[in-house]
Amino acid sequence: MIAELVTFQLPPSMTRDEAMAAARATVAKWQADPDLIRKHFLLEPGNRTSGFYLWTSREAAERAHDATFRQGVRERFGSDPEIRYFDVMMVLDNLSGEVVEDLGRPVRSKDAGDRA
């Protein structure tokens, strides 16, 4: 499993509501990608935004954020995206009670009483 952090600067005049509308406009695209496991939409002070993605592979991440994606960010927001990749060793999910390794195989759950 690969994590990808895509960060870019939004225009200073863009409001949180406008940023949320831009994010909502992309939901169907991301839901249709079979290699995307999860995406978090992030906004930090100073109008810097990030997408934190979990992917099945780095190749899938690179396909999704190719030259066309990068050009679209430049055209819509006036900045270049910065992209970083990470090897995901483990995901702890307190909502589901699972700890997941190796792309989706639960190894511990709250129901099993195995707490690390």
PDB file of C-alpha atoms in Angstrom:
ATOM      1  CA  MET A   1       0.000   0.000   0.000  1.00  0.00           C
ATOM      2  CA  ILE A   2       1.264   3.461  -0.910  1.00  0.00           C
ATOM      3  CA  ALA A   3       0.362   6.820   0.595  1.00  0.00           C
ATOM      4  CA  GLU A   4       0.641   9.925  -1.497  1.00  0.00           C
ATOM      5  CA  LEU A   5       0.541  13.514  -0.293  1.00  0.00           C
ATOM      6  CA  VAL A   6      -0.354  16.059  -2.975  1.00  0.00           C
ATOM      7  CA  THR A   7      -0.038  19.669  -1.803  1.00  0.00           C
ATOM      8  CA  PHE A   8      -0.570  22.984  -3.558  1.00  0.00           C
ATOM      9  CA  GLN A   9      -1.364  26.601  -2.819  1.00  0.00           C
ATOM     10  CA  LEU A  10      -4.887  27.887  -3.348  1.00  0.00           C
ATOM     11  CA  PRO A  11      -5.440  31.512  -4.359  1.00  0.00           C
ATOM     12  CA  PRO A  12      -5.346  33.776  -1.273  1.00  0.00           C
ATOM     13  CA  SER A  13      -8.859  35.029  -2.005  1.00  0.00           C
ATOM     14  CA  MET A  14     -10.396  31.527  -2.127  1.00  0.00           C
ATOM     15  CA  THR A  15     -12.692  30.864   0.827  1.00  0.00           C
ATOM     16  CA  ARG A  16     -13.078  27.567   2.670  1.00  0.00           C
ATOM     17  CA  ASP A  17     -16.539  27.170   1.109  1.00  0.00           C
ATOM     18  CA  GLU A  18     -15.059  27.643  -2.377  1.00  0.00           C
ATOM     19  CA  ALA A  19     -12.304  25.144  -1.596  1.00  0.00           C
ATOM     20  CA  MET A  20     -14.941  22.673  -0.374  1.00  0.00           C
ATOM     21  CA  ALA A  21     -16.959  23.170  -3.567  1.00  0.00           C
ATOM     22  CA  ALA A  22     -13.839  22.473  -5.650  1.00  0.00           C
ATOM     23  CA  ALA A  23     -13.194  19.316  -3.610  1.00  0.00           C
ATOM     24  CA  ARG A  24     -16.807  18.146  -3.947  1.00  0.00           C
ATOM     25  CA  ALA A  25     -16.564  18.563  -7.711  1.00  0.00           C
ATOM     26  CA  THR A  26     -13.861  15.858  -7.787  1.00  0.00           C
ATOM     27  CA  VAL A  27     -15.590  13.224  -5.630  1.00  0.00           C
ATOM     28  CA  ALA A  28     -17.145  11.212  -8.484  1.00  0.00           C
ATOM     29  CA  LYS A  29     -13.783  11.058 -10.297  1.00  0.00           C
ATOM     30  CA  TRP A  30     -11.999   9.670  -7.238  1.00  0.00           C
ATOM     31  CA  GLN A  31     -14.817   7.260  -6.379  1.00  0.00           C
ATOM     32  CA  ALA A  32     -14.542   5.787  -9.886  1.00  0.00           C
ATOM     33  CA  ASP A  33     -10.830   4.973  -9.534  1.00  0.00           C
ATOM     34  CA  PRO A  34     -10.583   1.283  -8.549  1.00  0.00           C
ATOM     35  CA  ASP A  35      -6.996   1.687  -7.298  1.00  0.00           C
ATOM     36  CA  LEU A  36      -7.806   4.443  -4.812  1.00  0.00           C
ATOM     37  CA  ILE A  37      -8.456   3.078  -1.330  1.00  0.00           C
ATOM     38  CA  ARG A  38      -9.090   6.345   0.504  1.00  0.00           C
ATOM     39  CA  LYS A  39      -8.635  10.089   0.084  1.00  0.00           C
ATOM     40  CA  HIS A  40      -8.545  12.797   2.727  1.00  0.00           C
ATOM     41  CA  PHE A  41      -9.109  16.402   1.664  1.00  0.00           C
ATOM     42  CA  LEU A  42      -7.025  18.739   3.848  1.00  0.00           C
ATOM     43  CA  LEU A  43      -6.834  22.515   4.231  1.00  0.00           C
ATOM     44  CA  GLU A  44      -4.223  24.279   6.316  1.00  0.00           C
ATOM     45  CA  PRO A  45      -3.889  27.909   7.367  1.00  0.00           C
ATOM     46  CA  GLY A  46      -2.617  30.111   4.579  1.00  0.00           C
ATOM     47  CA  ASN A  47      -4.858  28.392   2.020  1.00  0.00           C
ATOM     48  CA  ARG A  48      -2.526  25.504   1.348  1.00  0.00           C
ATOM     49  CA  THR A  49      -4.452  22.364   0.482  1.00  0.00           C
ATOM     50  CA  SER A  50      -3.448  18.723   0.412  1.00  0.00           C
ATOM     51  CA  GLY A  51      -4.908  15.455  -0.692  1.00  0.00           C
ATOM     52  CA  PHE A  52      -3.766  12.473   1.351  1.00  0.00           C
ATOM     53  CA  TYR A  53      -4.359   9.297  -0.647  1.00  0.00           C
ATOM     54  CA  LEU A  54      -4.011   5.584   0.001  1.00  0.00           C
ATOM     55  CA  TRP A  55      -3.382   3.660  -3.203  1.00  0.00           C
ATOM     56  CA  THR A  56      -2.920   0.027  -4.172  1.00  0.00           C
ATOM     57  CA  SER A  57       0.399   0.935  -5.841  1.00  0.00           C
ATOM     58  CA  ARG A  58       2.696   3.819  -6.673  1.00  0.00           C
ATOM     59  CA  GLU A  59       1.984   3.228 -10.350  1.00  0.00           C
ATOM     60  CA  ALA A  60      -1.711   3.883  -9.719  1.00  0.00           C
ATOM     61  CA  ALA A  61      -0.886   7.104  -7.867  1.00  0.00           C
ATOM     62  CA  GLU A  62       1.384   8.274 -10.662  1.00  0.00           C
ATOM     63  CA  ARG A  63      -1.292   7.504 -13.289  1.00  0.00           C
ATOM     64  CA  ALA A  64      -3.847   9.566 -11.362  1.00  0.00           C
ATOM     65  CA  HIS A  65      -1.507  12.522 -10.897  1.00  0.00           C
ATOM     66  CA  ASP A  66       0.077  12.655 -14.313  1.00  0.00           C
ATOM     67  CA  ALA A  67       1.014  15.693 -16.409  1.00  0.00           C
ATOM     68  CA  THR A  68      -2.653  16.358 -17.222  1.00  0.00           C
ATOM     69  CA  PHE A  69      -3.561  16.504 -13.519  1.00  0.00           C
ATOM     70  CA  ARG A  70      -0.619  18.806 -12.783  1.00  0.00           C
ATOM     71  CA  GLN A  71      -1.556  21.133 -15.633  1.00  0.00           C
ATOM     72  CA  GLY A  72      -5.153  21.236 -14.380  1.00  0.00           C
ATOM     73  CA  VAL A  73      -3.985  22.336 -10.926  1.00  0.00           C
ATOM     74  CA  ARG A  74      -1.863  25.076 -12.521  1.00  0.00           C
ATOM     75  CA  GLU A  75      -4.799  26.294 -14.609  1.00  0.00           C
ATOM     76  CA  ARG A  76      -7.420  26.187 -11.839  1.00  0.00           C
ATOM     77  CA  PHE A  77      -5.377  27.348  -8.872  1.00  0.00           C
ATOM     78  CA  GLY A  78      -2.242  29.009 -10.261  1.00  0.00           C
ATOM     79  CA  SER A  79       0.277  26.794  -8.481  1.00  0.00           C
ATOM     80  CA  ASP A  80       2.235  23.612  -9.069  1.00  0.00           C
ATOM     81  CA  PRO A  81       1.446  20.563  -6.948  1.00  0.00           C
ATOM     82  CA  GLU A  82       4.126  19.001  -4.776  1.00  0.00           C
ATOM     83  CA  ILE A  83       3.847  15.215  -4.598  1.00  0.00           C
ATOM     84  CA  ARG A  84       5.423  12.891  -2.048  1.00  0.00           C
ATOM     85  CA  TYR A  85       5.118   9.105  -1.716  1.00  0.00           C
ATOM     86  CA  PHE A  86       5.276   6.898   1.368  1.00  0.00           C
ATOM     87  CA  ASP A  87       5.291   3.180   2.027  1.00  0.00           C
ATOM     88  CA  VAL A  88       2.351   2.482   4.327  1.00  0.00           C
ATOM     89  CA  MET A  89       3.477  -0.058   6.876  1.00  0.00           C
ATOM     90  CA  MET A  90       0.233  -0.135   8.829  1.00  0.00           C
ATOM     91  CA  VAL A  91      -3.088   1.690   9.188  1.00  0.00           C
ATOM     92  CA  LEU A  92      -4.775   1.940  12.571  1.00  0.00           C
ATOM     93  CA  ASP A  93      -8.484   2.733  12.180  1.00  0.00           C
ATOM     94  CA  ASN A  94     -10.257   3.478  15.452  1.00  0.00           C
ATOM     95  CA  LEU A  95     -13.633   3.877  13.699  1.00  0.00           C
ATOM     96  CA  SER A  96     -13.647   0.310  12.431  1.00  0.00           C
ATOM     97  CA  GLY A  97     -11.474  -1.045  15.229  1.00  0.00           C
ATOM     98  CA  GLU A  98      -9.013  -2.531  12.760  1.00  0.00           C
ATOM     99  CA  VAL A  99      -5.280  -2.413  12.338  1.00  0.00           C
ATOM    100  CA  VAL A 100      -4.499  -3.146   8.707  1.00  0.00           C
ATOM    101  CA  GLU A 101      -1.257  -4.309   7.119  1.00  0.00           C
ATOM    102  CA  ASP A 102      -0.489  -5.447   3.586  1.00  0.00           C
ATOM    103  CA  LEU A 103      -3.405  -3.767   1.828  1.00  0.00           C
ATOM    104  CA  GLY A 104      -6.483  -4.696   3.679  1.00  0.00           C
ATOM    105  CA  ARG A 105      -5.812  -7.774   5.740  1.00  0.00           C
ATOM    106  CA  PRO A 106      -7.040  -7.023   9.277  1.00  0.00           C
ATOM    107  CA  VAL A 107      -4.557  -8.275  11.837  1.00  0.00           C
ATOM    108  CA  ARG A 108      -6.200  -6.986  14.991  1.00  0.00           C
ATOM    109  CA  SER A 109      -9.627  -5.753  15.935  1.00  0.00           C
ATOM    110  CA  LYS A 110     -11.300  -4.388  19.042  1.00  0.00           C
ATOM    111  CA  ASP A 111     -13.829  -7.227  18.838  1.00  0.00           C
ATOM    112  CA  ALA A 112     -11.065  -9.801  19.097  1.00  0.00           C
ATOM    113  CA  GLY A 113      -9.748  -8.115  22.228  1.00  0.00           C
ATOM    114  CA  ASP A 114      -6.238  -7.961  20.761  1.00  0.00           C
ATOM    115  CA  ARG A 115      -5.066  -4.428  21.548  1.00  0.00           C
ATOM    116  CA  ALA A 116      -1.522  -3.345  20.808  1.00  0.00           C
TER     117      ALA A 116
END
